[in-house]
Amino acid sequence: MQPIAFLTVRTLMRTPARTALVVLGLGITGALLLDMTMLAGGLRASLGGVLSRLGFAVRVVPRGTLPFSGDAQIADADGLAAAIATRPGVAGAVPVIGTDVYVGRGDRRIPTFALGVPAPGSGVYTVLEGTDLSAGRTGAGGADGGVPVVINRHMARLDGIGIGDRLIVSRSPGRTLEAFVAVETCRVVGVADFYFDLPTQRSLAVPSPVLRRLQGRSGTGASLILVRMTEPARAESLARWITARDPRVDAFSIQQFLDRAAARLTYFNQFSLILGTISIAVAGLLITSIVTLSVGERLGEIAMLRALGFTRGRIVELVVAEGVALSVVSLPGALSLGVAIGDYLDQILRAAPAVPEGLHFFTLTAQAVARTAALLIATGAIAGAYPAAVAGRLGIAATLRREIVS
Amino acid sequence: MTRARRITAAVALLVGVGGGWIAVRPGPGGASEQAEIPPVFLSDLAARRLGVGPGAQIDLAIGPGGPWHPARVVRVYRPARYPTELGQEEIEFRLHLPDLQALAGRGDQVDSIVVRLRDPASASGVVERLNAASLGFRAYTSTDLAAQSSSTFEVITRFHRAIGVVTILASSVFLVAIMTLRGEAMQQQAGILRLIGVSPRTVAGAMLLVAAGVALLGSGIGIGLGFLLSLGINAYYQRLFDTALVFSRITSPLVGMATILSALLGVAAGAVAAWRLLRRTPLDQVGR
């Protein structure tokens, strides 16, 4: 192996400009390949990462829907949540209501996404400043005359709303109709980080009974039940149990949820497959061209090596090693450039509307790096196969004679 | 009726339809029963998935738990699908507005009202007046809505453009590498030409011509490949999404731009190769 490595390095160093150009070309195509590998599983990995961080292993939604994708609710969600909470391995089940409301601040009416949570510390958001909703509040205004609400950072920053401020919350976008719908006077008690907020989305959390009153709904319905588990490994069996118990709902473990969401990511998967394939083809062509020309220039040298005792197999190894070496040398550049380009492309795509803040399209994972490296090295080996076959078939005497005559 | 409903429930095939649900019931009822049943238009996808056609009777509900209301399929239609709806598997059906309102139990509520103006130019003023009334809705001009709904595609276009720049960069390096090799292969030939009196300018011009020729030939092959790929992409995705939408379109300006770009890149690559070719002396080039 040592002579082959030595000869490969010498061959590549003999024409440094050419080698540098090929490495540059492979660096760019490799970068594109890494980006497409990152894109292929990026959104799924990013979504999975955010979902896992929240700590809820199972999500229960009205059948045929995704969380907060419509106004559909799970009827008697409190009862279902209580039943789920008794299952082994379940630490808690939180019914959550999600709906659009308007927050009145002076003359302004601010469209806001409202979450109804049954109790403080539900884990649906993380309080950054102030306090959480008070335990035991059913939504009736306290002695201070305001229902406690927790707002998100966007509302605090963009609308200048702070802790202690009073807000009017209703389903009406204007004052005229507020006389005909439920209206709640609320008091901001905390500012929190709400997961999956859009870049300028205003969100707030109120006690569930308050939101039900605003919606004009009776009963104990909810948009979603979040299940926290002490044994996440049981998530899939719990999801099956829930679906069998109540045919009106779908229950998903994180994996099942990602599988369902993946159907909506077809565009990115197909795009990355097409462009990734083209990147590999271009890299392969580049290596084949360069190594073939390089072999063409060194026919005499190769024939000499054969005359010195190199077998055909060793010659084939030598030429294939050149292709692989070009791929390996280009890897650091490809990975660095790929990460930089991926960041830029991610910024472009995240500017699209309705993309939650924590999500990324291009996610750098060890798997993506390993796959890119493996694909690029395999391309180098395969691309070196043709010139290797040409070199392996060389006749020693005829080639040496031709070289001398020419 | 009750008996029929029970049988239906036993063989029901349930499919989520946004907030609604459909159950197939076998066979239509009598003439008087049909007259009372609201008519429904079913999308071709819904009809295929449910295995029903015009004349079939189905049950509809706003939630999977019911209550179920009968409806009669009078037509199967192919909805105009927007690019944003691709990949979504929800099936569609259409009811008369009062029938849908009765099914949803939402009185006379609607999700949106489309207003046709005698003077379309006054749209902005009308929208301002409607919004000032604060009557529980928000009005938009068609232009505003189009701008909002097209922003996703603007982002995708920017994304494609950025990817395009990267691929152009990669192909430029590819071209320069190939032309450099070509130049190296021409060293001896160029040295001889220079020794017999051909000017360096002519040698460089020949190199540029070769490079431009290679680039143009490559772009011709690339356009041909692109055309075939485009046909394949359209055939595949139109079949995958069951739509007549065109996913890939090769236009004359696109072909023109690709050709001009590759010719310019070819000339630039040729210039680099010519510079490398003429750096050495003629004697050096012929190996003396």
Short mmCIF file of N, CA and C in Angstrom, two decimals, chain A residues 15 17-18 21-22 24-26 28-29 31-32 35-36 39 62-65 71-72 102 172-177 247-249 263-264 266-268 270-271 274-275 278 282 285-287 289-290 293-294 297 337 341 344-345 347-353 362, chain B residues 14-19 21 62-65 86-90 106 132-138 148 151-156 158-160 162-163 166-167 169-171 173-178 180-182 184-185 188 229 233 236-237 240-241 272 276 279:
data_model
loop_
_atom_site.label_atom_id
_atom_site.label_comp_id
_atom_site.label_asym_id
_atom_site.label_seq_id
_atom_site.Cartn_x
_atom_site.Cartn_y
_atom_site.Cartn_z
N THR A 15 1.57 18.21 -10.75
CA THR A 15 0.85 19.31 -11.43
C THR A 15 -0.02 20.03 -10.40
N ALA A 17 -1.13 23.09 -9.99
CA ALA A 17 -2.22 23.98 -10.43
C ALA A 17 -3.44 23.17 -10.84
N ARG A 18 -3.17 22.11 -11.59
CA ARG A 18 -4.26 21.26 -12.05
C ARG A 18 -4.98 20.62 -10.85
N LEU A 21 -7.08 23.12 -9.06
CA LEU A 21 -8.33 23.41 -9.78
C LEU A 21 -9.37 22.31 -9.56
N VAL A 22 -8.89 21.06 -9.65
CA VAL A 22 -9.82 19.93 -9.46
C VAL A 22 -10.36 19.93 -8.04
N LEU A 24 -10.67 22.47 -6.12
CA LEU A 24 -11.62 23.59 -6.00
C LEU A 24 -12.98 23.20 -6.58
N GLY A 25 -12.94 22.60 -7.78
CA GLY A 25 -14.19 22.16 -8.41
C GLY A 25 -14.92 21.14 -7.55
N LEU A 26 -14.15 20.18 -7.03
CA LEU A 26 -14.77 19.15 -6.18
C LEU A 26 -15.28 19.77 -4.88
N ILE A 28 -16.57 22.71 -4.53
CA ILE A 28 -17.88 23.36 -4.75
C ILE A 28 -18.98 22.32 -4.96
N THR A 29 -18.70 21.30 -5.78
CA THR A 29 -19.74 20.28 -5.99
C THR A 29 -19.97 19.49 -4.70
N ALA A 31 -19.66 20.75 -1.74
CA ALA A 31 -20.44 21.65 -0.87
C ALA A 31 -21.92 21.56 -1.21
N LEU A 32 -22.18 21.53 -2.51
CA LEU A 32 -23.58 21.42 -2.95
C LEU A 32 -24.17 20.08 -2.51
N ASP A 35 -24.97 20.30 1.12
CA ASP A 35 -26.18 21.10 1.31
C ASP A 35 -27.44 20.29 0.99
N MET A 36 -27.37 19.54 -0.08
CA MET A 36 -28.55 18.75 -0.45
C MET A 36 -28.78 17.63 0.56
N LEU A 39 -30.34 19.34 3.42
CA LEU A 39 -31.72 19.73 3.12
C LEU A 39 -32.66 18.53 3.15
N PRO A 62 -57.53 16.07 17.04
CA PRO A 62 -58.75 15.57 16.40
C PRO A 62 -58.37 14.77 15.16
N ARG A 63 -59.07 13.69 14.91
CA ARG A 63 -58.69 12.77 13.84
C ARG A 63 -58.60 13.48 12.48
N GLY A 64 -57.54 13.16 11.76
CA GLY A 64 -57.35 13.70 10.41
C GLY A 64 -56.72 15.07 10.38
N THR A 65 -56.28 15.59 11.52
CA THR A 65 -55.70 16.95 11.53
C THR A 65 -54.28 16.91 12.08
N ASP A 71 -60.03 24.64 13.39
CA ASP A 71 -60.81 24.91 14.59
C ASP A 71 -61.31 23.64 15.27
N ALA A 72 -61.01 22.48 14.67
CA ALA A 72 -61.53 21.24 15.23
C ALA A 72 -61.01 21.03 16.65
N TYR A 102 -58.12 38.70 19.35
CA TYR A 102 -57.60 40.06 19.15
C TYR A 102 -57.30 40.66 20.51
N SER A 172 -63.29 39.67 18.63
CA SER A 172 -63.72 40.69 17.67
C SER A 172 -62.54 41.57 17.26
N PRO A 173 -62.40 41.81 15.95
CA PRO A 173 -61.30 42.66 15.51
C PRO A 173 -61.58 44.15 15.68
N GLY A 174 -62.80 44.50 16.07
CA GLY A 174 -63.12 45.92 16.22
C GLY A 174 -63.97 46.17 17.44
N ARG A 175 -64.03 47.43 17.84
CA ARG A 175 -64.77 47.78 19.05
C ARG A 175 -66.28 47.58 18.88
N THR A 176 -66.77 47.85 17.67
CA THR A 176 -68.21 47.83 17.45
C THR A 176 -68.83 46.50 17.87
N LEU A 177 -68.15 45.41 17.46
CA LEU A 177 -68.72 44.10 17.73
C LEU A 177 -68.39 43.58 19.12
N PRO A 247 -61.98 6.74 18.85
CA PRO A 247 -61.81 6.83 17.39
C PRO A 247 -61.91 8.25 16.83
N ARG A 248 -62.22 9.22 17.70
CA ARG A 248 -62.34 10.60 17.21
C ARG A 248 -60.98 11.30 17.18
N VAL A 249 -59.96 10.63 17.66
CA VAL A 249 -58.66 11.30 17.74
C VAL A 249 -57.56 10.50 17.04
N ALA A 263 -44.82 13.99 4.75
CA ALA A 263 -45.59 13.99 3.50
C ALA A 263 -45.67 15.39 2.91
N ARG A 264 -45.54 16.40 3.77
CA ARG A 264 -45.64 17.79 3.29
C ARG A 264 -44.27 18.35 2.89
N THR A 266 -42.29 16.85 0.63
CA THR A 266 -41.88 16.15 -0.59
C THR A 266 -40.99 17.02 -1.47
N TYR A 267 -41.37 18.30 -1.59
CA TYR A 267 -40.64 19.19 -2.49
C TYR A 267 -39.15 19.19 -2.15
N PHE A 268 -38.82 19.37 -0.87
CA PHE A 268 -37.42 19.49 -0.48
C PHE A 268 -36.69 18.16 -0.67
N GLN A 270 -37.39 15.79 -2.89
CA GLN A 270 -37.18 15.54 -4.31
C GLN A 270 -36.12 16.49 -4.87
N PHE A 271 -36.19 17.74 -4.43
CA PHE A 271 -35.23 18.75 -4.91
C PHE A 271 -33.82 18.33 -4.53
N ILE A 274 -32.60 15.35 -6.65
CA ILE A 274 -32.21 15.69 -8.02
C ILE A 274 -30.87 16.43 -8.03
N LEU A 275 -30.79 17.47 -7.22
CA LEU A 275 -29.58 18.29 -7.24
C LEU A 275 -28.38 17.53 -6.66
N ILE A 278 -27.12 15.34 -9.37
CA ILE A 278 -26.36 16.12 -10.37
C ILE A 278 -24.97 16.47 -9.81
N VAL A 282 -21.49 15.54 -11.59
CA VAL A 282 -20.48 16.53 -11.99
C VAL A 282 -19.13 16.21 -11.35
N LEU A 285 -17.66 13.28 -13.18
CA LEU A 285 -17.14 13.66 -14.49
C LEU A 285 -15.80 14.38 -14.37
N LEU A 286 -15.75 15.27 -13.38
CA LEU A 286 -14.52 16.05 -13.18
C LEU A 286 -13.35 15.12 -12.86
N ILE A 287 -13.58 14.21 -11.94
CA ILE A 287 -12.50 13.29 -11.55
C ILE A 287 -12.12 12.39 -12.72
N SER A 289 -12.42 12.95 -15.93
CA SER A 289 -11.69 13.71 -16.96
C SER A 289 -10.24 13.91 -16.55
N ILE A 290 -10.08 14.38 -15.34
CA ILE A 290 -8.73 14.73 -14.89
C ILE A 290 -7.84 13.50 -14.80
N LEU A 293 -7.00 12.09 -18.29
CA LEU A 293 -5.96 12.87 -18.96
C LEU A 293 -4.60 12.64 -18.31
N SER A 294 -4.63 12.56 -16.99
CA SER A 294 -3.39 12.34 -16.25
C SER A 294 -2.78 10.98 -16.63
N GLU A 297 -1.19 11.06 -20.04
CA GLU A 297 0.14 11.69 -20.07
C GLU A 297 1.21 10.78 -19.49
N LEU A 337 -17.25 24.96 2.96
CA LEU A 337 -18.04 25.76 2.02
C LEU A 337 -19.52 25.36 2.10
N ILE A 341 -22.55 27.90 2.70
CA ILE A 341 -23.63 28.06 1.71
C ILE A 341 -24.97 27.63 2.32
N TYR A 344 -26.50 30.30 4.37
CA TYR A 344 -27.08 31.36 3.53
C TYR A 344 -28.42 30.91 2.94
N LEU A 345 -28.44 29.68 2.42
CA LEU A 345 -29.68 29.16 1.82
C LEU A 345 -30.77 29.01 2.89
N GLN A 347 -31.13 30.87 5.51
CA GLN A 347 -31.67 32.22 5.77
C GLN A 347 -32.70 32.60 4.73
N ILE A 348 -32.41 32.24 3.47
CA ILE A 348 -33.36 32.58 2.39
C ILE A 348 -34.69 31.85 2.63
N LEU A 349 -34.62 30.56 2.89
CA LEU A 349 -35.86 29.78 3.03
C LEU A 349 -36.63 30.14 4.29
N ARG A 350 -35.89 30.52 5.34
CA ARG A 350 -36.59 30.85 6.59
C ARG A 350 -37.32 32.19 6.50
N ALA A 351 -37.06 32.91 5.42
CA ALA A 351 -37.79 34.17 5.22
C ALA A 351 -39.19 33.91 4.68
N ALA A 352 -39.47 32.65 4.33
CA ALA A 352 -40.81 32.33 3.82
C ALA A 352 -41.83 32.50 4.94
N PRO A 353 -43.06 32.88 4.56
CA PRO A 353 -44.09 33.03 5.59
C PRO A 353 -44.43 31.68 6.22
N PHE A 362 -31.76 23.59 6.66
CA PHE A 362 -30.45 22.95 6.50
C PHE A 362 -29.89 22.68 7.90
N LEU B 14 -63.99 6.10 6.36
CA LEU B 14 -63.86 7.47 6.85
C LEU B 14 -62.61 8.12 6.28
N VAL B 15 -62.78 9.33 5.80
CA VAL B 15 -61.66 10.09 5.26
C VAL B 15 -61.76 11.51 5.79
N GLY B 16 -60.68 12.02 6.34
CA GLY B 16 -60.69 13.39 6.86
C GLY B 16 -60.82 14.40 5.72
N VAL B 17 -61.66 15.37 5.86
CA VAL B 17 -61.85 16.41 4.85
C VAL B 17 -61.73 17.74 5.56
N GLY B 18 -60.53 18.16 5.88
CA GLY B 18 -60.38 19.38 6.66
C GLY B 18 -61.10 19.17 7.98
N GLY B 19 -62.14 19.94 8.20
CA GLY B 19 -62.91 19.76 9.42
C GLY B 19 -64.09 18.83 9.25
N TRP B 21 -66.16 15.19 7.54
CA TRP B 21 -65.98 13.75 7.40
C TRP B 21 -66.99 13.21 6.41
N ILE B 62 -69.33 16.88 10.52
CA ILE B 62 -68.33 17.91 10.77
C ILE B 62 -67.19 17.37 11.64
N GLY B 63 -67.43 16.24 12.30
CA GLY B 63 -66.40 15.59 13.11
C GLY B 63 -66.55 14.10 13.02
N PRO B 64 -65.52 13.36 13.40
CA PRO B 64 -65.59 11.90 13.26
C PRO B 64 -66.65 11.25 14.13
N GLY B 65 -67.12 11.96 15.15
CA GLY B 65 -68.14 11.39 16.02
C GLY B 65 -69.56 11.67 15.53
N LEU B 86 -50.06 21.40 -3.32
CA LEU B 86 -49.48 20.13 -3.75
C LEU B 86 -48.96 19.34 -2.56
N GLY B 87 -49.12 18.07 -2.61
CA GLY B 87 -48.63 17.22 -1.53
C GLY B 87 -49.63 17.07 -0.41
N GLN B 88 -50.66 17.91 -0.42
CA GLN B 88 -51.68 17.77 0.62
C GLN B 88 -52.70 16.74 0.15
N GLU B 89 -53.05 15.87 1.05
CA GLU B 89 -53.90 14.76 0.65
C GLU B 89 -55.37 14.97 1.00
N GLU B 90 -55.70 16.16 1.52
CA GLU B 90 -57.09 16.40 1.86
C GLU B 90 -57.95 16.30 0.61
N ARG B 106 -73.31 26.44 11.77
CA ARG B 106 -72.74 27.77 11.98
C ARG B 106 -73.66 28.89 11.53
N ALA B 132 -62.50 50.41 8.26
CA ALA B 132 -62.79 51.46 9.24
C ALA B 132 -64.09 51.18 9.99
N ALA B 133 -64.95 50.40 9.37
CA ALA B 133 -66.24 50.12 10.00
C ALA B 133 -66.11 49.19 11.20
N SER B 134 -65.00 48.46 11.31
CA SER B 134 -64.77 47.55 12.44
C SER B 134 -65.96 46.65 12.71
N LEU B 135 -66.44 46.01 11.67
CA LEU B 135 -67.64 45.17 11.82
C LEU B 135 -67.30 43.70 12.01
N GLY B 136 -66.13 43.41 12.46
CA GLY B 136 -65.82 42.01 12.75
C GLY B 136 -65.20 41.27 11.59
N PHE B 137 -64.65 41.98 10.63
CA PHE B 137 -63.94 41.30 9.54
C PHE B 137 -62.76 42.16 9.11
N ARG B 138 -61.97 41.62 8.25
CA ARG B 138 -60.81 42.34 7.71
C ARG B 138 -60.93 42.26 6.19
N GLN B 148 -49.51 38.45 -0.71
CA GLN B 148 -49.30 37.59 0.47
C GLN B 148 -49.11 36.14 0.07
N SER B 151 -45.71 35.25 -1.67
CA SER B 151 -44.42 35.48 -1.01
C SER B 151 -43.63 34.19 -0.83
N THR B 152 -44.33 33.07 -0.64
CA THR B 152 -43.63 31.79 -0.52
C THR B 152 -42.87 31.50 -1.81
N PHE B 153 -43.52 31.78 -2.93
CA PHE B 153 -42.88 31.47 -4.21
C PHE B 153 -41.74 32.44 -4.52
N GLU B 154 -41.86 33.65 -4.01
CA GLU B 154 -40.74 34.58 -4.17
C GLU B 154 -39.52 34.06 -3.43
N VAL B 155 -39.76 33.51 -2.23
CA VAL B 155 -38.66 32.94 -1.45
C VAL B 155 -38.06 31.74 -2.18
N ILE B 156 -38.93 30.89 -2.71
CA ILE B 156 -38.45 29.71 -3.44
C ILE B 156 -37.64 30.15 -4.66
N ARG B 158 -35.90 32.91 -4.97
CA ARG B 158 -34.59 33.37 -4.49
C ARG B 158 -33.70 32.19 -4.15
N PHE B 159 -34.30 31.17 -3.58
CA PHE B 159 -33.56 29.96 -3.22
C PHE B 159 -33.01 29.30 -4.49
N HIS B 160 -33.86 29.18 -5.50
CA HIS B 160 -33.42 28.56 -6.76
C HIS B 160 -32.30 29.38 -7.40
N ALA B 162 -30.12 31.28 -5.86
CA ALA B 162 -28.88 31.08 -5.10
C ALA B 162 -28.25 29.74 -5.46
N ILE B 163 -29.08 28.71 -5.59
CA ILE B 163 -28.57 27.39 -5.98
C ILE B 163 -27.97 27.49 -7.38
N VAL B 166 -24.48 28.82 -7.34
CA VAL B 166 -23.52 27.80 -6.89
C VAL B 166 -23.20 26.84 -8.03
N THR B 167 -24.22 26.44 -8.78
CA THR B 167 -23.97 25.49 -9.87
C THR B 167 -23.16 26.15 -10.99
N LEU B 169 -20.98 28.47 -10.52
CA LEU B 169 -19.62 28.53 -9.97
C LEU B 169 -18.92 27.18 -10.16
N ALA B 170 -19.64 26.11 -9.85
CA ALA B 170 -19.05 24.77 -9.98
C ALA B 170 -18.73 24.49 -11.44
N SER B 171 -19.66 24.84 -12.34
CA SER B 171 -19.40 24.54 -13.76
C SER B 171 -18.28 25.42 -14.31
N VAL B 173 -15.59 26.39 -12.64
CA VAL B 173 -14.34 25.76 -12.22
C VAL B 173 -14.08 24.52 -13.07
N PHE B 174 -15.15 23.80 -13.36
CA PHE B 174 -15.05 22.60 -14.19
C PHE B 174 -14.48 22.97 -15.56
N LEU B 175 -15.05 24.04 -16.12
CA LEU B 175 -14.63 24.48 -17.45
C LEU B 175 -13.16 24.95 -17.44
N VAL B 176 -12.80 25.70 -16.42
CA VAL B 176 -11.42 26.19 -16.33
C VAL B 176 -10.46 24.99 -16.21
N ALA B 177 -10.85 24.00 -15.40
CA ALA B 177 -10.00 22.82 -15.22
C ALA B 177 -9.82 22.09 -16.54
N ILE B 178 -10.92 21.92 -17.27
CA ILE B 178 -10.85 21.21 -18.55
C ILE B 178 -10.00 22.00 -19.55
N THR B 180 -7.69 24.15 -18.89
CA THR B 180 -6.29 24.12 -18.46
C THR B 180 -5.62 22.84 -18.96
N LEU B 181 -6.34 21.75 -18.81
CA LEU B 181 -5.81 20.47 -19.30
C LEU B 181 -5.62 20.51 -20.81
N ARG B 182 -6.61 21.10 -21.47
CA ARG B 182 -6.53 21.20 -22.93
C ARG B 182 -5.30 22.05 -23.32
N GLU B 184 -2.59 22.43 -21.57
CA GLU B 184 -1.37 21.67 -21.31
C GLU B 184 -1.12 20.67 -22.43
N ALA B 185 -2.23 20.10 -22.92
CA ALA B 185 -2.08 19.15 -24.02
C ALA B 185 -1.60 19.84 -25.29
N GLN B 188 3.01 21.61 -26.73
CA GLN B 188 3.99 21.34 -27.78
C GLN B 188 3.55 21.96 -29.11
N LEU B 229 -34.66 16.32 -19.06
CA LEU B 229 -34.88 16.28 -17.61
C LEU B 229 -36.19 16.98 -17.26
N ILE B 233 -39.23 15.49 -15.32
CA ILE B 233 -39.70 16.09 -14.06
C ILE B 233 -41.21 16.36 -14.15
N TYR B 236 -43.16 13.11 -14.13
CA TYR B 236 -43.13 12.44 -12.83
C TYR B 236 -44.03 13.16 -11.81
N TYR B 237 -43.83 14.49 -11.71
CA TYR B 237 -44.57 15.22 -10.67
C TYR B 237 -46.05 15.40 -11.01
N LEU B 240 -47.33 12.20 -9.93
CA LEU B 240 -47.26 12.06 -8.46
C LEU B 240 -48.35 12.86 -7.77
N PHE B 241 -48.53 14.12 -8.22
CA PHE B 241 -49.50 14.99 -7.56
C PHE B 241 -50.85 15.02 -8.27
N VAL B 272 -7.84 32.13 -19.29
CA VAL B 272 -6.95 31.59 -18.24
C VAL B 272 -6.00 30.57 -18.84
N ARG B 276 -1.89 30.70 -19.31
CA ARG B 276 -0.99 29.64 -18.82
C ARG B 276 -0.14 29.09 -19.98
N ARG B 279 2.70 31.65 -21.03
CA ARG B 279 3.66 32.01 -19.99
C ARG B 279 5.06 31.47 -20.30
#
